[in-house]
């Protein structure tokens, strides 16, 4: 059974730090039926007013593509533990993936991700003459099981007041 991500809706498009947002995703099945999946997502308390938050509902295939673009170092394991971690965290094709892209960055160094570094260390590690370091996107990822194999993606942008 195949389903396609049809649309994504939120109960509010302007949010405050610490607020809960209900995300609703509509999936269309090939038989002409629709399936609705809901999840509540908390906006982190440290998000600054004026920031934008991108929420994407997608298939595992598109989610892995986004991961490879946003965190390329994650897909270049340099030791056995990193390889096992990568395999254990593979997303399944029957999972609806909700990705919340937040403002702020971290770094990936030799396959390890450091999402919350002090600004002084972050600025040193992102200098052009510092090799082996790649910028990370700060993301929260949620997985919802479905009875279908999923395809497609939809995104929506929130503003923080």
PDB file of N, CA and C in Angstrom, residues 68-160:
ATOM      1  N   UNK A  68      21.682  14.238   4.241  1.00  0.00           N
ATOM      2  CA  UNK A  68      22.970  14.246   3.542  1.00  0.00           C
ATOM      3  C   UNK A  68      23.382  15.657   3.138  1.00  0.00           C
ATOM      4  N   UNK A  69      22.417  16.532   2.906  1.00  0.00           N
ATOM      5  CA  UNK A  69      22.716  17.917   2.554  1.00  0.00           C
ATOM      6  C   UNK A  69      23.005  18.757   3.798  1.00  0.00           C
ATOM      7  N   UNK A  70      22.204  18.582   4.844  1.00  0.00           N
ATOM      8  CA  UNK A  70      22.324  19.410   6.043  1.00  0.00           C
ATOM      9  C   UNK A  70      23.419  18.946   6.993  1.00  0.00           C
ATOM     10  N   UNK A  71      23.746  17.664   6.988  1.00  0.00           N
ATOM     11  CA  UNK A  71      24.764  17.110   7.891  1.00  0.00           C
ATOM     12  C   UNK A  71      25.626  16.103   7.138  1.00  0.00           C
ATOM     13  N   UNK A  72      26.382  16.560   6.153  1.00  0.00           N
ATOM     14  CA  UNK A  72      27.118  15.610   5.319  1.00  0.00           C
ATOM     15  C   UNK A  72      28.110  14.743   6.077  1.00  0.00           C
ATOM     16  N   UNK A  73      28.711  15.239   7.147  1.00  0.00           N
ATOM     17  CA  UNK A  73      29.680  14.470   7.906  1.00  0.00           C
ATOM     18  C   UNK A  73      29.089  13.231   8.547  1.00  0.00           C
ATOM     19  N   UNK A  74      27.786  13.254   8.780  1.00  0.00           N
ATOM     20  CA  UNK A  74      27.105  12.113   9.395  1.00  0.00           C
ATOM     21  C   UNK A  74      27.183  10.870   8.512  1.00  0.00           C
ATOM     22  N   UNK A  75      27.278  11.068   7.205  1.00  0.00           N
ATOM     23  CA  UNK A  75      27.276   9.954   6.263  1.00  0.00           C
ATOM     24  C   UNK A  75      28.684   9.559   5.820  1.00  0.00           C
ATOM     25  N   UNK A  76      29.672   9.994   6.579  1.00  0.00           N
ATOM     26  CA  UNK A  76      31.060   9.621   6.322  1.00  0.00           C
ATOM     27  C   UNK A  76      31.656   9.052   7.606  1.00  0.00           C
ATOM     28  N   UNK A  77      31.189   7.865   8.033  1.00  0.00           N
ATOM     29  CA  UNK A  77      31.696   7.314   9.300  1.00  0.00           C
ATOM     30  C   UNK A  77      33.196   7.043   9.213  1.00  0.00           C
ATOM     31  N   UNK A  78      33.906   7.354  10.297  1.00  0.00           N
ATOM     32  CA  UNK A  78      35.356   7.131  10.326  1.00  0.00           C
ATOM     33  C   UNK A  78      35.737   6.003  11.296  1.00  0.00           C
ATOM     34  N   UNK A  79      34.736   5.425  11.969  1.00  0.00           N
ATOM     35  CA  UNK A  79      35.033   4.274  12.822  1.00  0.00           C
ATOM     36  C   UNK A  79      33.804   3.359  12.850  1.00  0.00           C
ATOM     37  N   UNK A  80      33.983   2.192  13.425  1.00  0.00           N
ATOM     38  CA  UNK A  80      32.937   1.177  13.428  1.00  0.00           C
ATOM     39  C   UNK A  80      31.698   1.626  14.195  1.00  0.00           C
ATOM     40  N   UNK A  81      31.889   2.313  15.329  1.00  0.00           N
ATOM     41  CA  UNK A  81      30.756   2.773  16.140  1.00  0.00           C
ATOM     42  C   UNK A  81      29.875   3.751  15.356  1.00  0.00           C
ATOM     43  N   UNK A  82      30.499   4.637  14.594  1.00  0.00           N
ATOM     44  CA  UNK A  82      29.729   5.578  13.786  1.00  0.00           C
ATOM     45  C   UNK A  82      28.952   4.858  12.695  1.00  0.00           C
ATOM     46  N   UNK A  83      29.547   3.826  12.102  1.00  0.00           N
ATOM     47  CA  UNK A  83      28.864   3.037  11.075  1.00  0.00           C
ATOM     48  C   UNK A  83      27.660   2.319  11.658  1.00  0.00           C
ATOM     49  N   UNK A  84      27.824   1.696  12.818  1.00  0.00           N
ATOM     50  CA  UNK A  84      26.714   0.996  13.481  1.00  0.00           C
ATOM     51  C   UNK A  84      25.604   1.989  13.835  1.00  0.00           C
ATOM     52  N   UNK A  85      25.974   3.151  14.359  1.00  0.00           N
ATOM     53  CA  UNK A  85      24.995   4.183  14.707  1.00  0.00           C
ATOM     54  C   UNK A  85      24.214   4.631  13.473  1.00  0.00           C
ATOM     55  N   UNK A  86      24.896   4.799  12.355  1.00  0.00           N
ATOM     56  CA  UNK A  86      24.248   5.202  11.110  1.00  0.00           C
ATOM     57  C   UNK A  86      23.236   4.152  10.655  1.00  0.00           C
ATOM     58  N   UNK A  87      23.622   2.883  10.731  1.00  0.00           N
ATOM     59  CA  UNK A  87      22.729   1.795  10.314  1.00  0.00           C
ATOM     60  C   UNK A  87      21.541   1.665  11.262  1.00  0.00           C
ATOM     61  N   UNK A  88      21.778   1.771  12.567  1.00  0.00           N
ATOM     62  CA  UNK A  88      20.693   1.646  13.549  1.00  0.00           C
ATOM     63  C   UNK A  88      19.663   2.763  13.426  1.00  0.00           C
ATOM     64  N   UNK A  89      20.093   3.942  12.965  1.00  0.00           N
ATOM     65  CA  UNK A  89      19.187   5.089  12.888  1.00  0.00           C
ATOM     66  C   UNK A  89      18.605   5.319  11.498  1.00  0.00           C
ATOM     67  N   UNK A  90      18.726   4.332  10.615  1.00  0.00           N
ATOM     68  CA  UNK A  90      18.120   4.465   9.290  1.00  0.00           C
ATOM     69  C   UNK A  90      16.600   4.535   9.432  1.00  0.00           C
ATOM     70  N   UNK A  91      16.017   5.406   8.642  1.00  0.00           N
ATOM     71  CA  UNK A  91      14.566   5.568   8.701  1.00  0.00           C
ATOM     72  C   UNK A  91      13.895   4.527   7.811  1.00  0.00           C
ATOM     73  N   UNK A  92      12.725   4.060   8.233  1.00  0.00           N
ATOM     74  CA  UNK A  92      11.995   3.034   7.497  1.00  0.00           C
ATOM     75  C   UNK A  92      11.063   3.681   6.479  1.00  0.00           C
ATOM     76  N   UNK A  93      10.754   2.959   5.396  1.00  0.00           N
ATOM     77  CA  UNK A  93       9.930   3.547   4.337  1.00  0.00           C
ATOM     78  C   UNK A  93       8.448   3.658   4.703  1.00  0.00           C
ATOM     79  N   UNK A  94       8.048   3.114   5.865  1.00  0.00           N
ATOM     80  CA  UNK A  94       6.664   3.280   6.316  1.00  0.00           C
ATOM     81  C   UNK A  94       6.550   4.314   7.441  1.00  0.00           C
ATOM     82  N   UNK A  95       7.604   5.099   7.638  1.00  0.00           N
ATOM     83  CA  UNK A  95       7.585   6.150   8.654  1.00  0.00           C
ATOM     84  C   UNK A  95       7.366   7.513   8.003  1.00  0.00           C
ATOM     85  N   UNK A  96       6.468   8.280   8.592  1.00  0.00           N
ATOM     86  CA  UNK A  96       6.315   9.676   8.214  1.00  0.00           C
ATOM     87  C   UNK A  96       7.321  10.457   9.045  1.00  0.00           C
ATOM     88  N   UNK A  97       8.210  11.170   8.378  1.00  0.00           N
ATOM     89  CA  UNK A  97       9.267  11.895   9.063  1.00  0.00           C
ATOM     90  C   UNK A  97       8.869  13.367   9.140  1.00  0.00           C
ATOM     91  N   UNK A  98       8.892  13.908  10.356  1.00  0.00           N
ATOM     92  CA  UNK A  98       8.628  15.329  10.581  1.00  0.00           C
ATOM     93  C   UNK A  98       9.955  15.946  11.004  1.00  0.00           C
ATOM     94  N   UNK A  99      10.483  16.847  10.172  1.00  0.00           N
ATOM     95  CA  UNK A  99      11.769  17.489  10.438  1.00  0.00           C
ATOM     96  C   UNK A  99      11.514  18.959  10.752  1.00  0.00           C
ATOM     97  N   UNK A 100      12.016  19.400  11.910  1.00  0.00           N
ATOM     98  CA  UNK A 100      11.853  20.783  12.350  1.00  0.00           C
ATOM     99  C   UNK A 100      13.234  21.440  12.299  1.00  0.00           C
ATOM    100  N   UNK A 101      13.439  22.300  11.298  1.00  0.00           N
ATOM    101  CA  UNK A 101      14.714  22.987  11.116  1.00  0.00           C
ATOM    102  C   UNK A 101      14.690  24.275  11.931  1.00  0.00           C
ATOM    103  N   UNK A 102      15.590  24.342  12.901  1.00  0.00           N
ATOM    104  CA  UNK A 102      15.635  25.459  13.842  1.00  0.00           C
ATOM    105  C   UNK A 102      16.808  26.375  13.531  1.00  0.00           C
ATOM    106  N   UNK A 103      16.706  27.635  13.929  1.00  0.00           N
ATOM    107  CA  UNK A 103      17.852  28.528  13.745  1.00  0.00           C
ATOM    108  C   UNK A 103      19.015  28.085  14.619  1.00  0.00           C
ATOM    109  N   UNK A 104      20.214  28.387  14.169  1.00  0.00           N
ATOM    110  CA  UNK A 104      21.407  27.997  14.916  1.00  0.00           C
ATOM    111  C   UNK A 104      22.124  26.878  14.205  1.00  0.00           C
ATOM    112  N   UNK A 105      23.385  26.718  14.502  1.00  0.00           N
ATOM    113  CA  UNK A 105      24.166  25.681  13.845  1.00  0.00           C
ATOM    114  C   UNK A 105      25.088  25.020  14.845  1.00  0.00           C
ATOM    115  N   UNK A 106      25.620  23.922  14.444  1.00  0.00           N
ATOM    116  CA  UNK A 106      26.667  23.222  15.164  1.00  0.00           C
ATOM    117  C   UNK A 106      27.678  22.802  14.127  1.00  0.00           C
ATOM    118  N   UNK A 107      28.566  21.888  14.482  1.00  0.00           N
ATOM    119  CA  UNK A 107      29.545  21.401  13.519  1.00  0.00           C
ATOM    120  C   UNK A 107      29.623  19.886  13.565  1.00  0.00           C
ATOM    121  N   UNK A 108      30.105  19.341  12.473  1.00  0.00           N
ATOM    122  CA  UNK A 108      30.433  17.927  12.382  1.00  0.00           C
ATOM    123  C   UNK A 108      31.933  17.852  12.189  1.00  0.00           C
ATOM    124  N   UNK A 109      32.595  17.064  13.047  1.00  0.00           N
ATOM    125  CA  UNK A 109      34.039  16.921  12.950  1.00  0.00           C
ATOM    126  C   UNK A 109      34.364  15.434  12.902  1.00  0.00           C
ATOM    127  N   UNK A 110      34.905  15.002  11.785  1.00  0.00           N
ATOM    128  CA  UNK A 110      35.261  13.595  11.572  1.00  0.00           C
ATOM    129  C   UNK A 110      34.100  12.658  11.894  1.00  0.00           C
ATOM    130  N   UNK A 111      32.910  13.020  11.406  1.00  0.00           N
ATOM    131  CA  UNK A 111      31.738  12.171  11.559  1.00  0.00           C
ATOM    132  C   UNK A 111      30.976  12.330  12.860  1.00  0.00           C
ATOM    133  N   UNK A 112      31.528  13.013  13.853  1.00  0.00           N
ATOM    134  CA  UNK A 112      30.837  13.248  15.125  1.00  0.00           C
ATOM    135  C   UNK A 112      30.123  14.597  15.062  1.00  0.00           C
ATOM    136  N   UNK A 113      28.905  14.650  15.585  1.00  0.00           N
ATOM    137  CA  UNK A 113      28.139  15.888  15.556  1.00  0.00           C
ATOM    138  C   UNK A 113      28.201  16.587  16.905  1.00  0.00           C
ATOM    139  N   UNK A 114      28.467  17.896  16.855  1.00  0.00           N
ATOM    140  CA  UNK A 114      28.503  18.745  18.044  1.00  0.00           C
ATOM    141  C   UNK A 114      27.497  19.870  17.812  1.00  0.00           C
ATOM    142  N   UNK A 115      26.309  19.734  18.420  1.00  0.00           N
ATOM    143  CA  UNK A 115      25.218  20.655  18.127  1.00  0.00           C
ATOM    144  C   UNK A 115      25.205  21.882  19.027  1.00  0.00           C
ATOM    145  N   UNK A 116      25.780  21.793  20.207  1.00  0.00           N
ATOM    146  CA  UNK A 116      25.715  22.921  21.141  1.00  0.00           C
ATOM    147  C   UNK A 116      27.103  23.265  21.652  1.00  0.00           C
ATOM    148  N   UNK A 117      27.849  23.922  20.813  1.00  0.00           N
ATOM    149  CA  UNK A 117      29.187  24.371  21.200  1.00  0.00           C
ATOM    150  C   UNK A 117      29.134  25.822  21.645  1.00  0.00           C
ATOM    151  N   UNK A 118      30.019  26.232  22.544  1.00  0.00           N
ATOM    152  CA  UNK A 118      30.114  27.656  22.884  1.00  0.00           C
ATOM    153  C   UNK A 118      30.478  28.452  21.627  1.00  0.00           C
ATOM    154  N   UNK A 119      29.966  29.666  21.493  1.00  0.00           N
ATOM    155  CA  UNK A 119      30.233  30.470  20.294  1.00  0.00           C
ATOM    156  C   UNK A 119      31.724  30.624  19.979  1.00  0.00           C
ATOM    157  N   UNK A 120      32.571  30.729  21.002  1.00  0.00           N
ATOM    158  CA  UNK A 120      34.001  30.915  20.755  1.00  0.00           C
ATOM    159  C   UNK A 120      34.603  29.688  20.057  1.00  0.00           C
ATOM    160  N   UNK A 121      34.236  28.500  20.487  1.00  0.00           N
ATOM    161  CA  UNK A 121      34.763  27.280  19.859  1.00  0.00           C
ATOM    162  C   UNK A 121      34.159  27.111  18.469  1.00  0.00           C
ATOM    163  N   UNK A 122      32.863  27.406  18.325  1.00  0.00           N
ATOM    164  CA  UNK A 122      32.204  27.306  17.031  1.00  0.00           C
ATOM    165  C   UNK A 122      32.882  28.214  16.005  1.00  0.00           C
ATOM    166  N   UNK A 123      33.227  29.440  16.410  1.00  0.00           N
ATOM    167  CA  UNK A 123      33.855  30.367  15.465  1.00  0.00           C
ATOM    168  C   UNK A 123      35.244  29.893  15.052  1.00  0.00           C
ATOM    169  N   UNK A 124      35.986  29.279  15.965  1.00  0.00           N
ATOM    170  CA  UNK A 124      37.316  28.755  15.628  1.00  0.00           C
ATOM    171  C   UNK A 124      37.196  27.557  14.687  1.00  0.00           C
ATOM    172  N   UNK A 125      36.262  26.646  14.994  1.00  0.00           N
ATOM    173  CA  UNK A 125      36.141  25.423  14.198  1.00  0.00           C
ATOM    174  C   UNK A 125      35.571  25.667  12.806  1.00  0.00           C
ATOM    175  N   UNK A 126      34.946  26.811  12.574  1.00  0.00           N
ATOM    176  CA  UNK A 126      34.376  27.091  11.260  1.00  0.00           C
ATOM    177  C   UNK A 126      35.244  28.020  10.429  1.00  0.00           C
ATOM    178  N   UNK A 127      36.448  28.311  10.892  1.00  0.00           N
ATOM    179  CA  UNK A 127      37.380  29.101  10.087  1.00  0.00           C
ATOM    180  C   UNK A 127      37.742  28.323   8.825  1.00  0.00           C
ATOM    181  N   UNK A 128      37.983  29.031   7.712  1.00  0.00           N
ATOM    182  CA  UNK A 128      38.304  28.347   6.456  1.00  0.00           C
ATOM    183  C   UNK A 128      39.562  27.484   6.533  1.00  0.00           C
ATOM    184  N   UNK A 129      40.481  27.788   7.444  1.00  0.00           N
ATOM    185  CA  UNK A 129      41.719  27.020   7.517  1.00  0.00           C
ATOM    186  C   UNK A 129      41.661  25.869   8.518  1.00  0.00           C
ATOM    187  N   UNK A 130      40.470  25.491   8.978  1.00  0.00           N
ATOM    188  CA  UNK A 130      40.296  24.388   9.925  1.00  0.00           C
ATOM    189  C   UNK A 130      39.688  23.222   9.154  1.00  0.00           C
ATOM    190  N   UNK A 131      40.466  22.185   8.860  1.00  0.00           N
ATOM    191  CA  UNK A 131      39.987  21.097   8.001  1.00  0.00           C
ATOM    192  C   UNK A 131      39.158  20.084   8.785  1.00  0.00           C
ATOM    193  N   UNK A 132      38.332  19.333   8.043  1.00  0.00           N
ATOM    194  CA  UNK A 132      37.556  18.252   8.628  1.00  0.00           C
ATOM    195  C   UNK A 132      36.286  18.683   9.320  1.00  0.00           C
ATOM    196  N   UNK A 133      35.961  19.968   9.254  1.00  0.00           N
ATOM    197  CA  UNK A 133      34.786  20.488   9.948  1.00  0.00           C
ATOM    198  C   UNK A 133      33.735  20.920   8.930  1.00  0.00           C
ATOM    199  N   UNK A 134      32.475  20.545   9.199  1.00  0.00           N
ATOM    200  CA  UNK A 134      31.362  20.963   8.357  1.00  0.00           C
ATOM    201  C   UNK A 134      30.270  21.530   9.246  1.00  0.00           C
ATOM    202  N   UNK A 135      29.586  22.568   8.767  1.00  0.00           N
ATOM    203  CA  UNK A 135      28.482  23.155   9.525  1.00  0.00           C
ATOM    204  C   UNK A 135      27.290  22.206   9.550  1.00  0.00           C
ATOM    205  N   UNK A 136      26.575  22.203  10.653  1.00  0.00           N
ATOM    206  CA  UNK A 136      25.369  21.401  10.814  1.00  0.00           C
ATOM    207  C   UNK A 136      24.149  22.304  10.877  1.00  0.00           C
ATOM    208  N   UNK A 137      23.050  21.770  10.426  1.00  0.00           N
ATOM    209  CA  UNK A 137      21.777  22.428  10.669  1.00  0.00           C
ATOM    210  C   UNK A 137      21.260  21.909  12.011  1.00  0.00           C
ATOM    211  N   UNK A 138      20.609  22.749  12.777  1.00  0.00           N
ATOM    212  CA  UNK A 138      20.038  22.345  14.054  1.00  0.00           C
ATOM    213  C   UNK A 138      18.617  21.857  13.778  1.00  0.00           C
ATOM    214  N   UNK A 139      18.374  20.575  14.021  1.00  0.00           N
ATOM    215  CA  UNK A 139      17.093  19.972  13.672  1.00  0.00           C
ATOM    216  C   UNK A 139      16.573  19.049  14.748  1.00  0.00           C
ATOM    217  N   UNK A 140      15.250  18.986  14.825  1.00  0.00           N
ATOM    218  CA  UNK A 140      14.590  17.962  15.629  1.00  0.00           C
ATOM    219  C   UNK A 140      13.840  17.091  14.624  1.00  0.00           C
ATOM    220  N   UNK A 141      13.955  15.775  14.809  1.00  0.00           N
ATOM    221  CA  UNK A 141      13.329  14.849  13.873  1.00  0.00           C
ATOM    222  C   UNK A 141      12.385  13.926  14.638  1.00  0.00           C
ATOM    223  N   UNK A 142      11.155  13.823  14.135  1.00  0.00           N
ATOM    224  CA  UNK A 142      10.130  12.965  14.732  1.00  0.00           C
ATOM    225  C   UNK A 142       9.748  11.915  13.688  1.00  0.00           C
ATOM    226  N   UNK A 143       9.439  10.699  14.147  1.00  0.00           N
ATOM    227  CA  UNK A 143       9.050   9.614  13.249  1.00  0.00           C
ATOM    228  C   UNK A 143       7.689   9.068  13.673  1.00  0.00           C
ATOM    229  N   UNK A 144       6.771   8.995  12.717  1.00  0.00           N
ATOM    230  CA  UNK A 144       5.441   8.442  12.972  1.00  0.00           C
ATOM    231  C   UNK A 144       5.230   7.219  12.088  1.00  0.00           C
ATOM    232  N   UNK A 145       4.898   6.087  12.696  1.00  0.00           N
ATOM    233  CA  UNK A 145       4.652   4.849  11.941  1.00  0.00           C
ATOM    234  C   UNK A 145       3.338   4.961  11.175  1.00  0.00           C
ATOM    235  N   UNK A 146       3.308   4.381   9.976  1.00  0.00           N
ATOM    236  CA  UNK A 146       2.085   4.288   9.191  1.00  0.00           C
ATOM    237  C   UNK A 146       1.944   2.857   8.688  1.00  0.00           C
ATOM    238  N   UNK A 147       0.807   2.571   8.056  1.00  0.00           N
ATOM    239  CA  UNK A 147       0.577   1.251   7.462  1.00  0.00           C
ATOM    240  C   UNK A 147       0.954   1.238   5.991  1.00  0.00           C
ATOM    241  N   UNK A 148       1.542   2.331   5.502  1.00  0.00           N
ATOM    242  CA  UNK A 148       1.820   2.466   4.074  1.00  0.00           C
ATOM    243  C   UNK A 148       3.281   2.795   3.821  1.00  0.00           C
ATOM    244  N   UNK A 149       3.719   2.520   2.613  1.00  0.00           N
ATOM    245  CA  UNK A 149       5.018   2.992   2.149  1.00  0.00           C
ATOM    246  C   UNK A 149       4.786   4.420   1.677  1.00  0.00           C
ATOM    247  N   UNK A 150       5.627   5.341   2.127  1.00  0.00           N
ATOM    248  CA  UNK A 150       5.384   6.763   1.870  1.00  0.00           C
ATOM    249  C   UNK A 150       6.302   7.331   0.798  1.00  0.00           C
ATOM    250  N   UNK A 151       5.771   8.331   0.107  1.00  0.00           N
ATOM    251  CA  UNK A 151       6.519   9.121  -0.870  1.00  0.00           C
ATOM    252  C   UNK A 151       6.104  10.576  -0.714  1.00  0.00           C
ATOM    253  N   UNK A 152       6.979  11.477  -1.168  1.00  0.00           N
ATOM    254  CA  UNK A 152       6.644  12.892  -1.226  1.00  0.00           C
ATOM    255  C   UNK A 152       7.073  13.678  -0.013  1.00  0.00           C
ATOM    256  N   UNK A 153       6.840  14.992  -0.112  1.00  0.00           N
ATOM    257  CA  UNK A 153       7.188  15.913   0.979  1.00  0.00           C
ATOM    258  C   UNK A 153       6.387  17.194   0.832  1.00  0.00           C
ATOM    259  N   UNK A 154       6.153  17.816   1.956  1.00  0.00           N
ATOM    260  CA  UNK A 154       5.525  19.134   2.018  1.00  0.00           C
ATOM    261  C   UNK A 154       6.176  19.892   3.167  1.00  0.00           C
ATOM    262  N   UNK A 155       6.266  21.204   3.040  1.00  0.00           N
ATOM    263  CA  UNK A 155       6.896  22.038   4.070  1.00  0.00           C
ATOM    264  C   UNK A 155       6.038  23.245   4.387  1.00  0.00           C
ATOM    265  N   UNK A 156       6.246  23.768   5.594  1.00  0.00           N
ATOM    266  CA  UNK A 156       5.563  24.996   6.018  1.00  0.00           C
ATOM    267  C   UNK A 156       6.535  25.790   6.901  1.00  0.00           C
ATOM    268  N   UNK A 157       6.422  27.097   6.837  1.00  0.00           N
ATOM    269  CA  UNK A 157       7.329  27.973   7.562  1.00  0.00           C
ATOM    270  C   UNK A 157       6.585  28.673   8.705  1.00  0.00           C
ATOM    271  N   UNK A 158       7.181  28.662   9.900  1.00  0.00           N
ATOM    272  CA  UNK A 158       6.623  29.343  11.058  1.00  0.00           C
ATOM    273  C   UNK A 158       7.489  30.558  11.395  1.00  0.00           C
ATOM    274  N   UNK A 159       6.872  31.586  11.951  1.00  0.00           N
ATOM    275  CA  UNK A 159       7.589  32.765  12.421  1.00  0.00           C
ATOM    276  C   UNK A 159       7.519  32.799  13.934  1.00  0.00           C
ATOM    277  N   UNK A 160       8.625  33.189  14.573  1.00  0.00           N
ATOM    278  CA  UNK A 160       8.682  33.274  16.023  1.00  0.00           C
ATOM    279  C   UNK A 160       8.535  34.733  16.423  1.00  0.00           C
TER     280      UNK A 160
END
